GROMACS .gro file of C-alpha atoms in nm:
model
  429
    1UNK     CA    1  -0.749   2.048   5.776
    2UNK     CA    2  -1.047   1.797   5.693
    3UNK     CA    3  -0.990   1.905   5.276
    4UNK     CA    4  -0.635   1.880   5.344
    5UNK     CA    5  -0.637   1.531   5.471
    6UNK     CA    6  -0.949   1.417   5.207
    7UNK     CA    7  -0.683   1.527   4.958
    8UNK     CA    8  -0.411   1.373   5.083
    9UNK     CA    9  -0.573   1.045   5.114
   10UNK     CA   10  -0.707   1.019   4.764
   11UNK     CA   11  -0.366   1.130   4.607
   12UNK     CA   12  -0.184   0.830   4.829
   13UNK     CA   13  -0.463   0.607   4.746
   14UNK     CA   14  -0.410   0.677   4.380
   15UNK     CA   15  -0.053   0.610   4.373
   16UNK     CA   16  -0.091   0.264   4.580
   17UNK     CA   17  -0.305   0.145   4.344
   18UNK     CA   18  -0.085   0.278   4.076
   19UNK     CA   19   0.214   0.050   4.229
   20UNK     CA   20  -0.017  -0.226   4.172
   21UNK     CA   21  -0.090  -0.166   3.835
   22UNK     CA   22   0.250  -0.088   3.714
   23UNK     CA   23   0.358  -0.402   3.925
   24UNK     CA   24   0.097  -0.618   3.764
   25UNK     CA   25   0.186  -0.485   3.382
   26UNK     CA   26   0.568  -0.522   3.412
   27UNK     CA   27   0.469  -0.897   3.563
   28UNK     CA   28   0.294  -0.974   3.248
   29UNK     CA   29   0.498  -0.814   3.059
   30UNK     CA   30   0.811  -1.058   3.202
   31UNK     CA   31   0.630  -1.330   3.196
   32UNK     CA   32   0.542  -1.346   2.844
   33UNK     CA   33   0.918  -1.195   2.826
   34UNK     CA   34   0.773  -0.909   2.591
   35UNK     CA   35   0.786  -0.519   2.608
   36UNK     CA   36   0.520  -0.262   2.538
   37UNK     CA   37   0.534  -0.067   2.237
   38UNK     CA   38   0.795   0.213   2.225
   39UNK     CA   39   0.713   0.578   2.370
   40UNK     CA   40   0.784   0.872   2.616
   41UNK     CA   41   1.036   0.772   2.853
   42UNK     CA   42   0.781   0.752   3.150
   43UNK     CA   43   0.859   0.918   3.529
   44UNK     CA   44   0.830   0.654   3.814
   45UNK     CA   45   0.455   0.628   3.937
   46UNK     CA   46   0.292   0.910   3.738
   47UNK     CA   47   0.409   0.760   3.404
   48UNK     CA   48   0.364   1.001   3.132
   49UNK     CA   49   0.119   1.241   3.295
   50UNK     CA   50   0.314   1.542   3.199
   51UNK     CA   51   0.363   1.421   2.862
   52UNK     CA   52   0.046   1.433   2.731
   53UNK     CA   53  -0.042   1.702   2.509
   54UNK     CA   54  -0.320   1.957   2.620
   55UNK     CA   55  -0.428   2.078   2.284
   56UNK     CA   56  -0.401   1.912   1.890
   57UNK     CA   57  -0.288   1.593   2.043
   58UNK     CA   58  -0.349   1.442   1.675
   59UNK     CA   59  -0.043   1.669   1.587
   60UNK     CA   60   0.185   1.564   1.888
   61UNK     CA   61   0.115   1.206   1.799
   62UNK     CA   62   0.235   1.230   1.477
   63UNK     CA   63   0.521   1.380   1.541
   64UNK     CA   64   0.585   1.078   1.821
   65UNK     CA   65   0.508   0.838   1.523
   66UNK     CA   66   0.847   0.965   1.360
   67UNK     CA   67   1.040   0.882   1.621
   68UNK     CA   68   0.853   0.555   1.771
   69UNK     CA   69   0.658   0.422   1.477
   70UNK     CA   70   0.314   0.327   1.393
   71UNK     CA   71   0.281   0.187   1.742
   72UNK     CA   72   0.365   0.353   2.041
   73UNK     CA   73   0.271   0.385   2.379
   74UNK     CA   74   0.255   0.560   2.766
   75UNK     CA   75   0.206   0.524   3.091
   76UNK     CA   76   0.001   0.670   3.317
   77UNK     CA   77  -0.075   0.546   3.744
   78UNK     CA   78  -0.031   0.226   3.561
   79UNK     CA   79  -0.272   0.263   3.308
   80UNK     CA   80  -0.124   0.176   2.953
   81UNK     CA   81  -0.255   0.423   2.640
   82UNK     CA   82  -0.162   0.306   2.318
   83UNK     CA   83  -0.124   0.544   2.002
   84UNK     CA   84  -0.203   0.361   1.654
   85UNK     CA   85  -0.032   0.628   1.372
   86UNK     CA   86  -0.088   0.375   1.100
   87UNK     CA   87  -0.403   0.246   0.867
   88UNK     CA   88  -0.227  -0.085   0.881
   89UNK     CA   89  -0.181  -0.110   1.251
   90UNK     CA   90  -0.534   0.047   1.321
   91UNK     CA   91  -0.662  -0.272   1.020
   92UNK     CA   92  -0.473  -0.533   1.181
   93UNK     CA   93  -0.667  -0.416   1.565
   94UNK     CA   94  -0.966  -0.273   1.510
   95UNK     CA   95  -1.089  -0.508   1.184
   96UNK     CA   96  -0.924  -0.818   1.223
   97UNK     CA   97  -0.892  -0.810   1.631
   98UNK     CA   98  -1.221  -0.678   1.676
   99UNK     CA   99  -1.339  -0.907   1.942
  100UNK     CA  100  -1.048  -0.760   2.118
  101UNK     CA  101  -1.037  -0.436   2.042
  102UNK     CA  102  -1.376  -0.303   2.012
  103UNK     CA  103  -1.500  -0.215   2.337
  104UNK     CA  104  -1.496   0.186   2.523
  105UNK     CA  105  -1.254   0.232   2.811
  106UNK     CA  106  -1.459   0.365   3.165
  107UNK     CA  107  -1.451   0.739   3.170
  108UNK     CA  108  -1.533   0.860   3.548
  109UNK     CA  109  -1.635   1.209   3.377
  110UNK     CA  110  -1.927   0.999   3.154
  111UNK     CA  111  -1.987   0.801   3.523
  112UNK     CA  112  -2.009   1.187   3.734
  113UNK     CA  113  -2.243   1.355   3.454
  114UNK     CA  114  -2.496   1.019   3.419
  115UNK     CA  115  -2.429   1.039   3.031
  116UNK     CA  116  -2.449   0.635   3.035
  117UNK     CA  117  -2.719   0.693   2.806
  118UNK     CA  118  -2.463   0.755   2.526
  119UNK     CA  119  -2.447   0.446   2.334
  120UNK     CA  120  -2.096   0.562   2.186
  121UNK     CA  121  -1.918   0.597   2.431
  122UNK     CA  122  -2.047   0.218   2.656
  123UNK     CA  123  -1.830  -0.078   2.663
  124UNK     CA  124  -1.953  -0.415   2.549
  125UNK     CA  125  -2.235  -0.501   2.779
  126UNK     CA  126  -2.616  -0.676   2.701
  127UNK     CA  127  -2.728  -0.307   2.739
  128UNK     CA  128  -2.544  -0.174   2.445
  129UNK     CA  129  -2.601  -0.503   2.187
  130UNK     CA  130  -2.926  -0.366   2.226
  131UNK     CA  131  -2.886   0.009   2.162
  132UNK     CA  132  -2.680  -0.097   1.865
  133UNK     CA  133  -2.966  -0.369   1.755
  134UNK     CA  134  -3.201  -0.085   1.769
  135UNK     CA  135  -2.999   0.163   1.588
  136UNK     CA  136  -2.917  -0.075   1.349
  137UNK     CA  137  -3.300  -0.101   1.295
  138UNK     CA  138  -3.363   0.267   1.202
  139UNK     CA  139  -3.059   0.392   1.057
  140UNK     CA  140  -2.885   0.083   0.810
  141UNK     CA  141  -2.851   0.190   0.447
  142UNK     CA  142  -3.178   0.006   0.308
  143UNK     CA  143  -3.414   0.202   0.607
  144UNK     CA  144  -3.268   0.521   0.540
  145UNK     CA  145  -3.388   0.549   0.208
  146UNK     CA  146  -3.710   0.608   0.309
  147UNK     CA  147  -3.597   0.933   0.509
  148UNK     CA  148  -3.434   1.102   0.192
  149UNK     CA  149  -3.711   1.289   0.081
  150UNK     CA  150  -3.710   1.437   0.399
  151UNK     CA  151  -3.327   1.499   0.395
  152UNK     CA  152  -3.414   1.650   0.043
  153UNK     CA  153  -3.683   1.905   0.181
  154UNK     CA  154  -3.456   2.011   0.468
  155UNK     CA  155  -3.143   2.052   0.218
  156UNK     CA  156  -3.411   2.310  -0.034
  157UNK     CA  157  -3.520   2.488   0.289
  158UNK     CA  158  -3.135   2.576   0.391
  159UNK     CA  159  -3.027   2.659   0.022
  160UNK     CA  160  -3.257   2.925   0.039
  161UNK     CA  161  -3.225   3.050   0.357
  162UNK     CA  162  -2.850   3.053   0.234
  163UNK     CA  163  -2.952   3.263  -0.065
  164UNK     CA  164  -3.162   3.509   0.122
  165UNK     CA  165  -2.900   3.558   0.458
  166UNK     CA  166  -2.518   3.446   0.296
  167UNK     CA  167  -2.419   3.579   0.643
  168UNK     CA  168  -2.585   3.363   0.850
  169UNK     CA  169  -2.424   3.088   0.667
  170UNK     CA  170  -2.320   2.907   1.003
  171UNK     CA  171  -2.659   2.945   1.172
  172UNK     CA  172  -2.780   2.753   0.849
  173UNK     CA  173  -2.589   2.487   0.878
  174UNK     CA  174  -2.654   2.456   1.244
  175UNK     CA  175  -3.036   2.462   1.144
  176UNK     CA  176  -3.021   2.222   0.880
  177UNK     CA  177  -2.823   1.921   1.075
  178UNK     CA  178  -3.083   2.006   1.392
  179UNK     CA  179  -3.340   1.961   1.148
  180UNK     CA  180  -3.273   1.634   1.003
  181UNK     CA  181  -3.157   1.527   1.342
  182UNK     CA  182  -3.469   1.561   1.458
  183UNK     CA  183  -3.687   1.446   1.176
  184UNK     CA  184  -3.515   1.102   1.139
  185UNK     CA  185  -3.500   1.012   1.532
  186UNK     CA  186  -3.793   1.168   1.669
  187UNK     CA  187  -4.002   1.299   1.331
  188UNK     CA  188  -3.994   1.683   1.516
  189UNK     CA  189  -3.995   2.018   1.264
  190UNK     CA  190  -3.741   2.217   1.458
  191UNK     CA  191  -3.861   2.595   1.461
  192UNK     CA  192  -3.694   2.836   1.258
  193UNK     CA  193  -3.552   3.045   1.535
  194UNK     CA  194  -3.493   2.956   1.932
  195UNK     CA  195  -3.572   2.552   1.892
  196UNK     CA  196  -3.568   2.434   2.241
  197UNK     CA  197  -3.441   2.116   2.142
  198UNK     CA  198  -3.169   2.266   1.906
  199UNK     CA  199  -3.058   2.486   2.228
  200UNK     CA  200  -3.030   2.191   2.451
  201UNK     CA  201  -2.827   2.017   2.263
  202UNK     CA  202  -2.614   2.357   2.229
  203UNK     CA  203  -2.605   2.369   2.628
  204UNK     CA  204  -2.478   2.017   2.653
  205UNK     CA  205  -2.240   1.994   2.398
  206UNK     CA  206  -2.078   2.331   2.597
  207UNK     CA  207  -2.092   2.141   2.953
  208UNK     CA  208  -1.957   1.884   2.762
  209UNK     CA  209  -1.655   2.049   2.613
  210UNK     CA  210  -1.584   2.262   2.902
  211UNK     CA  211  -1.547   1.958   3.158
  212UNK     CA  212  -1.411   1.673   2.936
  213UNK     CA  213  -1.141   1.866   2.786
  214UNK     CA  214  -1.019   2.013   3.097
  215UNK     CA  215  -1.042   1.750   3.363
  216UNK     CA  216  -1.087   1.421   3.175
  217UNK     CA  217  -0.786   1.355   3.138
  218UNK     CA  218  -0.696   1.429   3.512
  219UNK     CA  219  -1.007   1.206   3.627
  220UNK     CA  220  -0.897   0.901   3.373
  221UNK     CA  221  -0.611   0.840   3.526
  222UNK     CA  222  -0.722   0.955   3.933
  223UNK     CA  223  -1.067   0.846   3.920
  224UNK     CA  224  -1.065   0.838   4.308
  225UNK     CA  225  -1.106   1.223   4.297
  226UNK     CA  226  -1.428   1.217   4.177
  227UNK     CA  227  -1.587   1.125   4.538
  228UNK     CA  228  -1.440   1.438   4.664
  229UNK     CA  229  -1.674   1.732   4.774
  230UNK     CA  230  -1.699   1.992   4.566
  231UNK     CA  231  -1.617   2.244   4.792
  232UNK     CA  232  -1.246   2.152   4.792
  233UNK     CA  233  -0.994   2.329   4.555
  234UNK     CA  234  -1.008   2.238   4.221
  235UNK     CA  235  -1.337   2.043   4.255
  236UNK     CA  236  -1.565   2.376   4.115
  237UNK     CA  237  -1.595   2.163   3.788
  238UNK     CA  238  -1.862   1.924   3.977
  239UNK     CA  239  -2.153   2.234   3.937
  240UNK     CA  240  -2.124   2.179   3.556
  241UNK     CA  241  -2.158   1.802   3.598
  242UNK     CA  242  -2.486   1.869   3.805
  243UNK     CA  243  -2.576   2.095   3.512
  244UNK     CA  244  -2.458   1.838   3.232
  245UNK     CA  245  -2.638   1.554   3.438
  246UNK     CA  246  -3.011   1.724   3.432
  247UNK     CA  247  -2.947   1.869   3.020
  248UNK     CA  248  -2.838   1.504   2.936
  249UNK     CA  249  -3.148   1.334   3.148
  250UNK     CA  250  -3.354   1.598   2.934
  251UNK     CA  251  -3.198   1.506   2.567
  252UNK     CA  252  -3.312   1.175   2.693
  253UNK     CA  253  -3.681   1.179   2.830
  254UNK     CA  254  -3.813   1.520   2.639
  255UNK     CA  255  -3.783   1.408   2.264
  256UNK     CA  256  -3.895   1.078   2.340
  257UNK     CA  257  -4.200   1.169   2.536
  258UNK     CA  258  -4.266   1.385   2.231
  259UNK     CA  259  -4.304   1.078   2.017
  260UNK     CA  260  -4.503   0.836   2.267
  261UNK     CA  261  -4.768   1.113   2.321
  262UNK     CA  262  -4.819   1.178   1.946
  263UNK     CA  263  -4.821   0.805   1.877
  264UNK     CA  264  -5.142   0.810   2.162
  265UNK     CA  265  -5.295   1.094   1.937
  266UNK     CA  266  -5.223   0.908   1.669
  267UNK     CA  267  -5.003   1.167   1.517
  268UNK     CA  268  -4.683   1.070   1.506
  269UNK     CA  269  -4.460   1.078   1.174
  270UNK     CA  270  -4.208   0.764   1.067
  271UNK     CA  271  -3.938   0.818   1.242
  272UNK     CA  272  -3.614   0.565   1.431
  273UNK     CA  273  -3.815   0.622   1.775
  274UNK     CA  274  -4.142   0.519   1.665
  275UNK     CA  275  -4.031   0.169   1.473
  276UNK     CA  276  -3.817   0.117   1.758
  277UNK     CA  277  -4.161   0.144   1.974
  278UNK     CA  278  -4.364  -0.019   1.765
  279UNK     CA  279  -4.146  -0.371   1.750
  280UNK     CA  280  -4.159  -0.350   2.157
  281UNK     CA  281  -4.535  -0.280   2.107
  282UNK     CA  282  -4.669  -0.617   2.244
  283UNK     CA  283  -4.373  -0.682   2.488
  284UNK     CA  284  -4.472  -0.783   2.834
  285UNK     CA  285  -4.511  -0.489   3.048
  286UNK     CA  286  -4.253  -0.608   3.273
  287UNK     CA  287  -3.999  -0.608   2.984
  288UNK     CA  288  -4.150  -0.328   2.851
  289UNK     CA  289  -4.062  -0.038   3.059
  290UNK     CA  290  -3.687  -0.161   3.055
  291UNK     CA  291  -3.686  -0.187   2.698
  292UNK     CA  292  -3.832   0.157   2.626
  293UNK     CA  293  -3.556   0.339   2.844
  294UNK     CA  294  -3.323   0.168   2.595
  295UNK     CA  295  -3.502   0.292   2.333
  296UNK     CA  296  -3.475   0.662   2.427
  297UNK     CA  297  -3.136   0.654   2.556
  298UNK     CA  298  -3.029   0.490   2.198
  299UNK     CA  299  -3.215   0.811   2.028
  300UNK     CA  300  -3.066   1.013   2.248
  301UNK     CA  301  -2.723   0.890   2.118
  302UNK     CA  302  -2.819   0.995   1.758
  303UNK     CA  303  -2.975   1.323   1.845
  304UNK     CA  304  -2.648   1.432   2.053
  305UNK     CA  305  -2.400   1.297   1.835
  306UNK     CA  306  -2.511   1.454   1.525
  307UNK     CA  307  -2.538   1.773   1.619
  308UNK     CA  308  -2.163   1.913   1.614
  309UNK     CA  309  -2.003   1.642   1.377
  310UNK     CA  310  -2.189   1.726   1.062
  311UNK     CA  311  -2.202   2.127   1.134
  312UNK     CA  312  -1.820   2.079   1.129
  313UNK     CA  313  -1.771   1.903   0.822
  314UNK     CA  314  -2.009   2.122   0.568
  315UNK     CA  315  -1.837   2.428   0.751
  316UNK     CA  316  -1.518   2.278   0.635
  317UNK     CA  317  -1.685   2.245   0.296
  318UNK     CA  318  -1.747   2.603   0.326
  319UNK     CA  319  -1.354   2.687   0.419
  320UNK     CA  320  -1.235   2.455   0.130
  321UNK     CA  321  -1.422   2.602  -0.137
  322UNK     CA  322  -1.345   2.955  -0.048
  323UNK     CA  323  -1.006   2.906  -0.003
  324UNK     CA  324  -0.951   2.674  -0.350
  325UNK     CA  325  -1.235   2.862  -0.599
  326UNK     CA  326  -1.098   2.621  -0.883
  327UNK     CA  327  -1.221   2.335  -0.723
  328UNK     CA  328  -1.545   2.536  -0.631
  329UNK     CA  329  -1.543   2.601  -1.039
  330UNK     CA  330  -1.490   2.217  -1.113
  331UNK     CA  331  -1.804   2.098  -0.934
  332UNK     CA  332  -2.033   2.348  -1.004
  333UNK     CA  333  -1.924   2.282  -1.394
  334UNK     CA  334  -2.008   1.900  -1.301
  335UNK     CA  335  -2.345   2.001  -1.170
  336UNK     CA  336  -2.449   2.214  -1.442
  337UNK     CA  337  -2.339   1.923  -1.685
  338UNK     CA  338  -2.565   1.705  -1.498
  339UNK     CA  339  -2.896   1.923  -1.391
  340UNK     CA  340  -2.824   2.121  -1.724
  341UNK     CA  341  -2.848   2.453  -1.459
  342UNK     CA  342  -3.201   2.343  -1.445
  343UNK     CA  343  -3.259   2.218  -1.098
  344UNK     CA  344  -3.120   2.058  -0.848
  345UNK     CA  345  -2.929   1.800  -0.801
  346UNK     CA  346  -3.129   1.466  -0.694
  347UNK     CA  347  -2.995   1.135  -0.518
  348UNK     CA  348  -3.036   0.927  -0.812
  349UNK     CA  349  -2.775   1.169  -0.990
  350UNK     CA  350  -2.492   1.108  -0.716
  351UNK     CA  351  -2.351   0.835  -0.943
  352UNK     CA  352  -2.289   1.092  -1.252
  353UNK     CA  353  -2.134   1.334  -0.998
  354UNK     CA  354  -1.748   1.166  -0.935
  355UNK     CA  355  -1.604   1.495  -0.875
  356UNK     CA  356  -1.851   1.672  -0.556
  357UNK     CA  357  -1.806   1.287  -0.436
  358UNK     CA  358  -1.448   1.303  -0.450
  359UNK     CA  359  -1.463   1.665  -0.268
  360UNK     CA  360  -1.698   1.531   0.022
  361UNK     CA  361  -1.433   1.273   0.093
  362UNK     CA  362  -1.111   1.517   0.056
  363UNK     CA  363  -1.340   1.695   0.316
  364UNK     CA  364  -1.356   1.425   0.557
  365UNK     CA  365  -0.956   1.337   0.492
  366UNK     CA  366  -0.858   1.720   0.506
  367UNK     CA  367  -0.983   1.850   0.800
  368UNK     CA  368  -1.088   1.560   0.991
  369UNK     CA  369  -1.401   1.628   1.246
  370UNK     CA  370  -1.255   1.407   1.541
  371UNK     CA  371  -0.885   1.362   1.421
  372UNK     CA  372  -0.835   1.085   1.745
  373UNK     CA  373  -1.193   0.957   1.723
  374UNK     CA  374  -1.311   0.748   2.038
  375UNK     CA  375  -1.089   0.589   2.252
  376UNK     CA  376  -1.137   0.229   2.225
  377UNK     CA  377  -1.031  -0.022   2.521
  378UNK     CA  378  -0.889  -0.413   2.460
  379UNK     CA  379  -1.097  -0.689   2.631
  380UNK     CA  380  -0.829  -0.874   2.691
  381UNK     CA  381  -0.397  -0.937   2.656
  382UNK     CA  382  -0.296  -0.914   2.332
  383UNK     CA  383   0.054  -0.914   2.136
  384UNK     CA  384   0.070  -0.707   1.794
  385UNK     CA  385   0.399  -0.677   1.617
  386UNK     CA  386   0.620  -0.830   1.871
  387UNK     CA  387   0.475  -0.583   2.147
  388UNK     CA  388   0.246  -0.694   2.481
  389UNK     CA  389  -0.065  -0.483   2.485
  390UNK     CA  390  -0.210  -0.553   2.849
  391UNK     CA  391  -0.560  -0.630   2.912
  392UNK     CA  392  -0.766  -0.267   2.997
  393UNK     CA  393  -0.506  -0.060   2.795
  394UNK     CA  394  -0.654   0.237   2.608
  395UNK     CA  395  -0.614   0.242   2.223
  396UNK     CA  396  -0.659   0.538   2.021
  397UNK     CA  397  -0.655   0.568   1.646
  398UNK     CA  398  -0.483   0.910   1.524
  399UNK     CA  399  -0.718   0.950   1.268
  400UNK     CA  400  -0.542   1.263   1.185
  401UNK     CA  401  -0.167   1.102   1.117
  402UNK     CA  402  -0.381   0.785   0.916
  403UNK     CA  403  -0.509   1.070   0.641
  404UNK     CA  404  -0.210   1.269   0.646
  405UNK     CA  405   0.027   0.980   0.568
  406UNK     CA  406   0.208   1.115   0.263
  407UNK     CA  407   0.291   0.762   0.130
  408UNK     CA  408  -0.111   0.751   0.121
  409UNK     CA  409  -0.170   1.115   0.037
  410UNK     CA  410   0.123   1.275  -0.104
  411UNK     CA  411   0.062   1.653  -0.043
  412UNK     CA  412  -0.104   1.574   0.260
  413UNK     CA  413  -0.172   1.915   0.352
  414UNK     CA  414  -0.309   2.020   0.011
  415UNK     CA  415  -0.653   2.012  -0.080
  416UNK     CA  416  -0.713   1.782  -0.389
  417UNK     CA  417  -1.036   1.625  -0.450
  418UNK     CA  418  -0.885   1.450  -0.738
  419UNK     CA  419  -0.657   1.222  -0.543
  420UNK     CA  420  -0.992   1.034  -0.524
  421UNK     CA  421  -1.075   0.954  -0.932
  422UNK     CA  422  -0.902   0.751  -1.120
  423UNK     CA  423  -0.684   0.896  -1.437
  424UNK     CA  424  -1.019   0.935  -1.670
  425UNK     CA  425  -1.239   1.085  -1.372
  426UNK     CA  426  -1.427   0.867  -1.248
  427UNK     CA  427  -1.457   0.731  -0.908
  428UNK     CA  428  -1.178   0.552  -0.761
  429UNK     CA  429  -1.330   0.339  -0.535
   0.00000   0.00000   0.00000
């Protein structure tokens, strides 16, 4: 009876506030006599909830941009989600209305699992100006240089593990972003089998994928249910957000402590960490402490989000070249004309190399890694193209239906590296 009546309570609770928030939309909406943009045709209260798709939304979107346009949008408790199918209309919002249009919706799941820590996914605050200061620091094009010969060293170590286990081709790749990973935020040689850091990351990403992508969406749009016990039906999912909670409090502390202990021995390598410690070096020890937690959630944000998104895209390199050997042919001939079969290739060559440039970026338009990115979240009321965006709405990019447009691309679907030179080869930029 007591779950029974916990349940029922935060399911009425939900709607009210629903009523409110579909009363206060359609009042702002009249007011500034203006409509949202086109979509679903939404059920009273609950909106679109049964609309949205629960696997390749990228794909469903597109298909909704055929009928509604570059723009479209849904409802759900209230809660306005916005769909930009378009370069143009993702331009026009996310470049020119940054101020706007720049800041992360609240995610309850990111709220249950402590994973504030993940500079990515914060909304404008002071907190995250200075994670991105910081970041900025270590990781803009002129102070990456310094890290290539690094990069370079990890990139010969994998080419011949490659050549020695072709099999294992995936473990390699795995290896080799870890690797770098760690080297540029926390200047850590990952071991060659059963890294402890590599396999955290593994467990969280996993906790990660099996909670966001089956409740998330649920949670968005009820957030109330997250203060119910966990013993109720359908509230199991809370043990993995205990478990995701400690892994990502580990990614945080763990590396980090790594670095401030070596930089007491004396010992510790360049790396983003260590220059980010080093410029809060003579900070008051009041401030300190404050600004050091920053510092380690920050690196946490690189070490987590690099450790899925760049495995995907060389395995995608992998797919491509197998499955289109004339292209495989084209670049190697490119190479060889280049390194003269000699060695290999070098940073300074990557300007005589138009072709493997144009096939890293068919890559990355292809098979895109995240084809909806991250959900961003408007700061406040807005009007695009005749249509009222509210104030809170959610506004996703289809990145997938942006480099698939066949007005863009034509043979979307096709795999052609040379869509990217220009008529004599070289680099159309």
């Amino acid at each position: 009876m007591a779950s029974g009546a916990a349940l029922a309570f935060a399911v009425a609770a939900a709607l009210t506030a629903s009523i409110f928030l579909v009363l206060a939309a359609n009042k702002r909406c009249a007011r500034r006599d203006l409509r949202l943009p086109p979509g679903p045709r939404p059920l009273p209260l609950v909106g679109n909830l049964f609309d949205f798709p629960k696997e390749s939304s990228w794909l469903t979107y597109t298909e909704w941009g055929k009928v509604y346009g570059d723009i479209l949008s849904m409802q759900v408790f209230g809660h306005v989600v916005v769909i930009l199918n378009s370069a143009k209309a993702a331009r026009d919002l996310f470049e020119k209305k940054s101020p706007i249009y720049s800041s992360r919706p609240t995610i309850p799941m990111h709220e249950l699992m402590n994973w504030s820590w993940n500079e990515g996914g914060n909304a404008y605050s002071p907190k995250w100006r200075l994670q991105r200061k910081m970041l900025d620091r270590g990781l803009r094009p002129s102070a990456t240089v310094q890290y290539q010969p690094m990069q370079k060293d990890k990139v010969h170590h994998f080419l011949k593990q490659l050549l020695s286990r072709p099999k294992d081709f995936r473990k390699h790749i795995e290896h080799l972003q870890g690797a770098i990973i760690m080297a540029l935020v926390y200047g850590y040689d990952v071991e060659e089998e059963d890294d402890s850091y590599l396999k955290l990351t593994h467990d969280l990403n996993v906790i990660g994928q099996r909670t966001l992508l089956h409740v998330s969406v649920v949670l968005n749009f009820l957030p109330l249910l997250k203060h119910l016990p966990e013993w109720l039906p359908g509230m199991s999912f809370k043990t993995l957000v205990r478990v995701g909670d400690k892994l990502g409090q580990e990614m945080v502390h763990r590396p980090f402590a790594f670095v401030k202990d070596n930089m007491r021995l004396g010992t510790a390598r360049r790396c983003v960490t260590r220059e980010n410690l080093l410029e809060v070096e003579s900070t008051q020890d009041s401030e300190k402490k404050a600004a050091e937690l920053v510092i380690a959630e920050a690196s946490a944000s690189v070490y987590g989000a690099g450790a899925d998104t760049t495995v995907s895209a060389i395995s995608t390199l992998f797919l491509a070249l197998v499955l289109h050997p004339n292209v495989q042919r084209t670049a190697q001939a490119e190479l060889d004309a280049v390194t003269c079969g000699q060695r290999l290739p070098d940073y300074g060559d990557r300007s005589r190399l138009p072709y493997v440039e144009a096939v890293c970026k068919e890559v990355l338009r292809w098979r895109n890694v995240a084809p909806v990115g991250i959900p961003h979240a408007t700061t406040e009321d807005d009007i695009y193209d005749g249509f009222f965006i509210p104030r809170g709405t959610t506004v996703i990019a289809n990145i997938w239906a942006i480099l698939h447009d066949p007005q863009v691309y034509p043979e979307p679907d096709a795999f052609k590296p040379e869509r990217f030179l220009t008529d004599d080869g070289r680099e159309d930029i």
